[in-house]
Amino acid sequence: MSKSIIIIGGGIIGLCSAYYLYKEGHQVTVIDQSSMDFGASYINAGYLSPSHIIPLAAPGVMKKGLKWMFNPKSPLYIKPRLDPDFLRWTWAFNSSCSVKNVNRGITAIKDIALLGRDLYSEIKKTEKFKFQLEQKGLLMICQTEKMLEEEIRVAEVAKKEGLPVREISSEELKRLQPDTNIQAKGAVMYECDAHTTPHIFMEEMKTYLKSNGVVFQKNEKIQDISIKNEKISSMSTAANIYVADEFVLAAGSWSKLLSKKLGIRLLLEAGKGYRIDSERDFGITIPAILAEAKVAVTPMQGFTRFAGTMEIAGINHHINKVRIEAIANATKHYYRDIVLTTQEKDGAASGLRPVTPDGMPYIGKSSNCTNLTIATGHAMMGWSMGPSTGKIVSEIVSGIKPSLDISPYHPDRKF
Ligand SMILES: Cc1cc2nc3c(=O)[nH]c(=O)nc-3n(C[C@H](O)[C@H](O)[C@H](O)COP(=O)(O)OP(=O)(O)OC[C@H]3O[C@@H](n4cnc5c(N)ncnc54)[C@H](O)[C@@H]3O)c2cc1C
């Protein structure tokens, strides 16, 4: 039966939910507080990376975070705040940094990321979209023996999960990327990974949805939510009141603020990251993560993107120049001939990853509200998991058996 659906948030999760809900025959409206052309879903590294099966909350990460707290150039920065939500999140994150959490997360993360990658391909074929989608794999480039050993250990886990991965010597790395001057001890290559140019997919998807009757309300912020008998009766912005049969909360890092109005406590923090783009041709043809520096390098459509850092410091898009310099310096350290210019660095942009304490997204209905589906908290993997999350959202709303076991993503799970 066709339903009226309101989606809060038009990032990758909101747009993919709109796509699959429209395909199921529902009438869909997407409401976004922004102009829908910036933020995490536009500035990310574009990886479709089933290789990233280890959740952020893993043994040793909290310790590293504490050590890095005093280093403004570090890839992970957690800014201490006397905010009860932040303190609860930190506590839950710390307790999730365990072998048990990693083991629980691996299959759940891999399955939804693999499905996401395959659905990008299906969407491209079905809708004749033109966005870049290449499966050239992902290189984890290491400069130290210690890092290489660590990456090989992770690769062993991925191999056991059936993912195609192999170790690469520095000589083979040079053969694979002959036009770049890479300084490395070696690398690990994940052949299962693909890459895209995010803003091109976002633009194509918006155009497609609009031309198929999906309504977009841009620059409207959902401020209030009215509830009756554990059901949302309406949502309001400064200009309008909206009613619908079902609602989808896909507001990324802001989702926590809205869920509070519903009495749902989502533990979620914004993890800011940055990107620098360059239109110069550096001869980089295979996406890479500079493992020690945690900088992602992606050859996109017409430019190369350098992205990185995870700054847990509240909701803001402020550009921290020290971190931009850290990305540029790391790049130069690995690719000796690449010196990013002042102009390229001045063009840097930021985006907020919605980070859960255990590295698993929130997808599903909370028991507090029967006509709301939550779809957020994808952290570093939201681009990879966009289409699969959208499909699952549509299946939940339509009462169809979900494509995957969604129990690990339950929004009411305890930490
Ligand atoms: C530097 C960087 C690199 C990354 N690289 C990768 C990668 O290579 N691969 C990968 O898989 N992932 C990557 N990610 C993660 C990925 O980009 C995010 O997980 C994903 O974009 C989150 O999408 P979203 O739709 O949940 O949130 P968003 O894109 O943030 O969208 C949420 C939307 O909700 C709107 N909104 C919020 N509150 C309201 C309200 N009250 N009313 C109306 N609208 C509202 C916002 O305006 C926003 O447009 C990266 C992220 C960053 C920052």
PDB file of N, CA and C in Angstrom, residues 105-160:
ATOM      1  N   GLY A 105      31.064  -6.893  15.275  1.00  0.00           N
ATOM      2  CA  GLY A 105      30.828  -5.930  14.201  1.00  0.00           C
ATOM      3  C   GLY A 105      31.220  -6.397  12.810  1.00  0.00           C
ATOM      4  N   ILE A 106      32.229  -7.257  12.736  1.00  0.00           N
ATOM      5  CA  ILE A 106      32.845  -7.568  11.432  1.00  0.00           C
ATOM      6  C   ILE A 106      31.833  -8.002  10.359  1.00  0.00           C
ATOM      7  N   THR A 107      31.053  -9.030  10.637  1.00  0.00           N
ATOM      8  CA  THR A 107      30.131  -9.531   9.601  1.00  0.00           C
ATOM      9  C   THR A 107      29.049  -8.501   9.300  1.00  0.00           C
ATOM     10  N   ALA A 108      28.555  -7.856  10.359  1.00  0.00           N
ATOM     11  CA  ALA A 108      27.470  -6.880  10.163  1.00  0.00           C
ATOM     12  C   ALA A 108      27.938  -5.719   9.286  1.00  0.00           C
ATOM     13  N   ILE A 109      29.176  -5.285   9.472  1.00  0.00           N
ATOM     14  CA  ILE A 109      29.710  -4.167   8.680  1.00  0.00           C
ATOM     15  C   ILE A 109      29.993  -4.629   7.250  1.00  0.00           C
ATOM     16  N   LYS A 110      30.606  -5.798   7.146  1.00  0.00           N
ATOM     17  CA  LYS A 110      30.966  -6.310   5.810  1.00  0.00           C
ATOM     18  C   LYS A 110      29.719  -6.514   4.939  1.00  0.00           C
ATOM     19  N   ASP A 111      28.690  -7.128   5.509  1.00  0.00           N
ATOM     20  CA  ASP A 111      27.504  -7.459   4.708  1.00  0.00           C
ATOM     21  C   ASP A 111      26.823  -6.212   4.149  1.00  0.00           C
ATOM     22  N   ILE A 112      26.681  -5.192   4.974  1.00  0.00           N
ATOM     23  CA  ILE A 112      25.954  -4.001   4.520  1.00  0.00           C
ATOM     24  C   ILE A 112      26.823  -3.177   3.553  1.00  0.00           C
ATOM     25  N   ALA A 113      28.144  -3.261   3.719  1.00  0.00           N
ATOM     26  CA  ALA A 113      29.035  -2.534   2.802  1.00  0.00           C
ATOM     27  C   ALA A 113      29.102  -3.231   1.438  1.00  0.00           C
ATOM     28  N   LEU A 114      29.150  -4.562   1.450  1.00  0.00           N
ATOM     29  CA  LEU A 114      29.172  -5.301   0.167  1.00  0.00           C
ATOM     30  C   LEU A 114      27.874  -5.074  -0.605  1.00  0.00           C
ATOM     31  N   LEU A 115      26.751  -5.115   0.147  1.00  0.00           N
ATOM     32  CA  LEU A 115      25.457  -4.882  -0.508  1.00  0.00           C
ATOM     33  C   LEU A 115      25.421  -3.459  -1.081  1.00  0.00           C
ATOM     34  N   GLY A 116      25.948  -2.505  -0.323  1.00  0.00           N
ATOM     35  CA  GLY A 116      25.980  -1.108  -0.786  1.00  0.00           C
ATOM     36  C   GLY A 116      26.751  -0.972  -2.087  1.00  0.00           C
ATOM     37  N   ARG A 117      27.932  -1.585  -2.143  1.00  0.00           N
ATOM     38  CA  ARG A 117      28.763  -1.494  -3.358  1.00  0.00           C
ATOM     39  C   ARG A 117      28.004  -2.066  -4.564  1.00  0.00           C
ATOM     40  N   ASP A 118      27.359  -3.221  -4.360  1.00  0.00           N
ATOM     41  CA  ASP A 118      26.664  -3.859  -5.479  1.00  0.00           C
ATOM     42  C   ASP A 118      25.443  -3.038  -5.919  1.00  0.00           C
ATOM     43  N   LEU A 119      24.808  -2.376  -4.943  1.00  0.00           N
ATOM     44  CA  LEU A 119      23.616  -1.583  -5.308  1.00  0.00           C
ATOM     45  C   LEU A 119      23.995  -0.315  -6.076  1.00  0.00           C
ATOM     46  N   TYR A 120      25.169   0.269  -5.798  1.00  0.00           N
ATOM     47  CA  TYR A 120      25.623   1.425  -6.603  1.00  0.00           C
ATOM     48  C   TYR A 120      25.684   0.995  -8.067  1.00  0.00           C
ATOM     49  N   SER A 121      26.235  -0.182  -8.265  1.00  0.00           N
ATOM     50  CA  SER A 121      26.403  -0.699  -9.613  1.00  0.00           C
ATOM     51  C   SER A 121      25.035  -0.933 -10.260  1.00  0.00           C
ATOM     52  N   GLU A 122      24.122  -1.493  -9.479  1.00  0.00           N
ATOM     53  CA  GLU A 122      22.770  -1.766  -9.998  1.00  0.00           C
ATOM     54  C   GLU A 122      22.041  -0.457 -10.343  1.00  0.00           C
ATOM     55  N   ILE A 123      22.169   0.544  -9.463  1.00  0.00           N
ATOM     56  CA  ILE A 123      21.502   1.839  -9.708  1.00  0.00           C
ATOM     57  C   ILE A 123      22.058   2.451 -10.987  1.00  0.00           C
ATOM     58  N   LYS A 124      23.383   2.399 -11.120  1.00  0.00           N
ATOM     59  CA  LYS A 124      24.036   3.017 -12.291  1.00  0.00           C
ATOM     60  C   LYS A 124      23.501   2.371 -13.584  1.00  0.00           C
ATOM     61  N   LYS A 125      23.401   1.050 -13.540  1.00  0.00           N
ATOM     62  CA  LYS A 125      22.951   0.323 -14.736  1.00  0.00           C
ATOM     63  C   LYS A 125      21.464   0.588 -15.005  1.00  0.00           C
ATOM     64  N   THR A 126      20.640   0.460 -13.961  1.00  0.00           N
ATOM     65  CA  THR A 126      19.187   0.596 -14.147  1.00  0.00           C
ATOM     66  C   THR A 126      18.801   2.000 -14.593  1.00  0.00           C
ATOM     67  N   GLU A 127      19.400   3.015 -13.945  1.00  0.00           N
ATOM     68  CA  GLU A 127      18.957   4.393 -14.213  1.00  0.00           C
ATOM     69  C   GLU A 127      19.833   5.086 -15.256  1.00  0.00           C
ATOM     70  N   LYS A 128      20.805   4.363 -15.772  1.00  0.00           N
ATOM     71  CA  LYS A 128      21.734   4.919 -16.772  1.00  0.00           C
ATOM     72  C   LYS A 128      22.430   6.178 -16.248  1.00  0.00           C
ATOM     73  N   PHE A 129      22.803   6.151 -14.975  1.00  0.00           N
ATOM     74  CA  PHE A 129      23.560   7.268 -14.384  1.00  0.00           C
ATOM     75  C   PHE A 129      24.979   7.242 -14.939  1.00  0.00           C
ATOM     76  N   LYS A 130      25.631   8.404 -14.867  1.00  0.00           N
ATOM     77  CA  LYS A 130      26.966   8.502 -15.473  1.00  0.00           C
ATOM     78  C   LYS A 130      28.096   8.645 -14.429  1.00  0.00           C
ATOM     79  N   PHE A 131      27.729   8.607 -13.140  1.00  0.00           N
ATOM     80  CA  PHE A 131      28.758   8.872 -12.117  1.00  0.00           C
ATOM     81  C   PHE A 131      29.890   7.844 -12.194  1.00  0.00           C
ATOM     82  N   GLN A 132      31.073   8.294 -11.780  1.00  0.00           N
ATOM     83  CA  GLN A 132      32.248   7.416 -11.793  1.00  0.00           C
ATOM     84  C   GLN A 132      32.047   6.248 -10.823  1.00  0.00           C
ATOM     85  N   LEU A 133      32.263   5.041 -11.297  1.00  0.00           N
ATOM     86  CA  LEU A 133      32.224   3.870 -10.423  1.00  0.00           C
ATOM     87  C   LEU A 133      33.274   2.906 -10.955  1.00  0.00           C
ATOM     88  N   GLU A 134      34.416   2.876 -10.278  1.00  0.00           N
ATOM     89  CA  GLU A 134      35.521   2.037 -10.751  1.00  0.00           C
ATOM     90  C   GLU A 134      35.942   1.089  -9.637  1.00  0.00           C
ATOM     91  N   GLN A 135      36.194  -0.147 -10.000  1.00  0.00           N
ATOM     92  CA  GLN A 135      36.678  -1.091  -8.984  1.00  0.00           C
ATOM     93  C   GLN A 135      38.149  -1.392  -9.225  1.00  0.00           C
ATOM     94  N   LYS A 136      38.992  -0.499  -8.739  1.00  0.00           N
ATOM     95  CA  LYS A 136      40.439  -0.685  -8.898  1.00  0.00           C
ATOM     96  C   LYS A 136      41.090  -1.117  -7.590  1.00  0.00           C
ATOM     97  N   GLY A 137      40.259  -1.331  -6.562  1.00  0.00           N
ATOM     98  CA  GLY A 137      40.788  -1.739  -5.277  1.00  0.00           C
ATOM     99  C   GLY A 137      41.225  -0.563  -4.421  1.00  0.00           C
ATOM    100  N   LEU A 138      41.757  -0.885  -3.255  1.00  0.00           N
ATOM    101  CA  LEU A 138      42.225   0.143  -2.316  1.00  0.00           C
ATOM    102  C   LEU A 138      43.566  -0.303  -1.750  1.00  0.00           C
ATOM    103  N   LEU A 139      44.549   0.591  -1.827  1.00  0.00           N
ATOM    104  CA  LEU A 139      45.879   0.299  -1.284  1.00  0.00           C
ATOM    105  C   LEU A 139      46.015   0.883   0.121  1.00  0.00           C
ATOM    106  N   MET A 140      46.457   0.074   1.058  1.00  0.00           N
ATOM    107  CA  MET A 140      46.792   0.598   2.385  1.00  0.00           C
ATOM    108  C   MET A 140      48.316   0.759   2.365  1.00  0.00           C
ATOM    109  N   ILE A 141      48.796   1.979   2.153  1.00  0.00           N
ATOM    110  CA  ILE A 141      50.239   2.201   1.972  1.00  0.00           C
ATOM    111  C   ILE A 141      50.909   2.466   3.331  1.00  0.00           C
ATOM    112  N   CYS A 142      51.952   1.671   3.611  1.00  0.00           N
ATOM    113  CA  CYS A 142      52.615   1.771   4.930  1.00  0.00           C
ATOM    114  C   CYS A 142      54.065   2.227   4.762  1.00  0.00           C
ATOM    115  N   GLN A 143      54.478   3.104   5.658  1.00  0.00           N
ATOM    116  CA  GLN A 143      55.875   3.578   5.620  1.00  0.00           C
ATOM    117  C   GLN A 143      56.740   2.918   6.678  1.00  0.00           C
ATOM    118  N   THR A 144      56.101   2.294   7.652  1.00  0.00           N
ATOM    119  CA  THR A 144      56.899   1.658   8.710  1.00  0.00           C
ATOM    120  C   THR A 144      56.592   0.159   8.766  1.00  0.00           C
ATOM    121  N   GLU A 145      57.573  -0.590   9.246  1.00  0.00           N
ATOM    122  CA  GLU A 145      57.421  -2.040   9.399  1.00  0.00           C
ATOM    123  C   GLU A 145      56.252  -2.337  10.342  1.00  0.00           C
ATOM    124  N   LYS A 146      56.155  -1.538  11.414  1.00  0.00           N
ATOM    125  CA  LYS A 146      55.133  -1.768  12.447  1.00  0.00           C
ATOM    126  C   LYS A 146      53.723  -1.651  11.839  1.00  0.00           C
ATOM    127  N   MET A 147      53.537  -0.589  11.030  1.00  0.00           N
ATOM    128  CA  MET A 147      52.224  -0.364  10.423  1.00  0.00           C
ATOM    129  C   MET A 147      51.899  -1.470   9.428  1.00  0.00           C
ATOM    130  N   LEU A 148      52.921  -1.861   8.662  1.00  0.00           N
ATOM    131  CA  LEU A 148      52.713  -2.909   7.656  1.00  0.00           C
ATOM    132  C   LEU A 148      52.286  -4.213   8.341  1.00  0.00           C
ATOM    133  N   GLU A 149      52.959  -4.527   9.450  1.00  0.00           N
ATOM    134  CA  GLU A 149      52.593  -5.745  10.194  1.00  0.00           C
ATOM    135  C   GLU A 149      51.148  -5.669  10.677  1.00  0.00           C
ATOM    136  N   GLU A 150      50.766  -4.463  11.178  1.00  0.00           N
ATOM    137  CA  GLU A 150      49.400  -4.275  11.677  1.00  0.00           C
ATOM    138  C   GLU A 150      48.390  -4.445  10.536  1.00  0.00           C
ATOM    139  N   GLU A 151      48.694  -3.866   9.392  1.00  0.00           N
ATOM    140  CA  GLU A 151      47.788  -3.973   8.242  1.00  0.00           C
ATOM    141  C   GLU A 151      47.697  -5.405   7.733  1.00  0.00           C
ATOM    142  N   ILE A 152      48.804  -6.128   7.804  1.00  0.00           N
ATOM    143  CA  ILE A 152      48.777  -7.534   7.358  1.00  0.00           C
ATOM    144  C   ILE A 152      47.901  -8.361   8.312  1.00  0.00           C
ATOM    145  N   ARG A 153      47.960  -8.020   9.603  1.00  0.00           N
ATOM    146  CA  ARG A 153      47.105  -8.713  10.587  1.00  0.00           C
ATOM    147  C   ARG A 153      45.622  -8.469  10.274  1.00  0.00           C
ATOM    148  N   VAL A 154      45.290  -7.200   9.952  1.00  0.00           N
ATOM    149  CA  VAL A 154      43.895  -6.875   9.616  1.00  0.00           C
ATOM    150  C   VAL A 154      43.500  -7.610   8.329  1.00  0.00           C
ATOM    151  N   ALA A 155      44.443  -7.650   7.384  1.00  0.00           N
ATOM    152  CA  ALA A 155      44.167  -8.322   6.101  1.00  0.00           C
ATOM    153  C   ALA A 155      43.854  -9.807   6.301  1.00  0.00           C
ATOM    154  N   GLU A 156      44.521 -10.420   7.279  1.00  0.00           N
ATOM    155  CA  GLU A 156      44.263 -11.844   7.572  1.00  0.00           C
ATOM    156  C   GLU A 156      42.807 -12.032   8.008  1.00  0.00           C
ATOM    157  N   VAL A 157      42.320 -11.092   8.817  1.00  0.00           N
ATOM    158  CA  VAL A 157      40.926 -11.159   9.279  1.00  0.00           C
ATOM    159  C   VAL A 157      39.992 -11.025   8.070  1.00  0.00           C
ATOM    160  N   ALA A 158      40.315 -10.069   7.194  1.00  0.00           N
ATOM    161  CA  ALA A 158      39.478  -9.843   5.999  1.00  0.00           C
ATOM    162  C   ALA A 158      39.482 -11.086   5.102  1.00  0.00           C
ATOM    163  N   LYS A 159      40.649 -11.712   4.993  1.00  0.00           N
ATOM    164  CA  LYS A 159      40.773 -12.905   4.159  1.00  0.00           C
ATOM    165  C   LYS A 159      39.864 -14.016   4.697  1.00  0.00           C
ATOM    166  N   LYS A 160      39.862 -14.153   6.023  1.00  0.00           N
ATOM    167  CA  LYS A 160      39.002 -15.179   6.649  1.00  0.00           C
ATOM    168  C   LYS A 160      37.533 -14.894   6.369  1.00  0.00           C
TER     169      LYS A 160
END
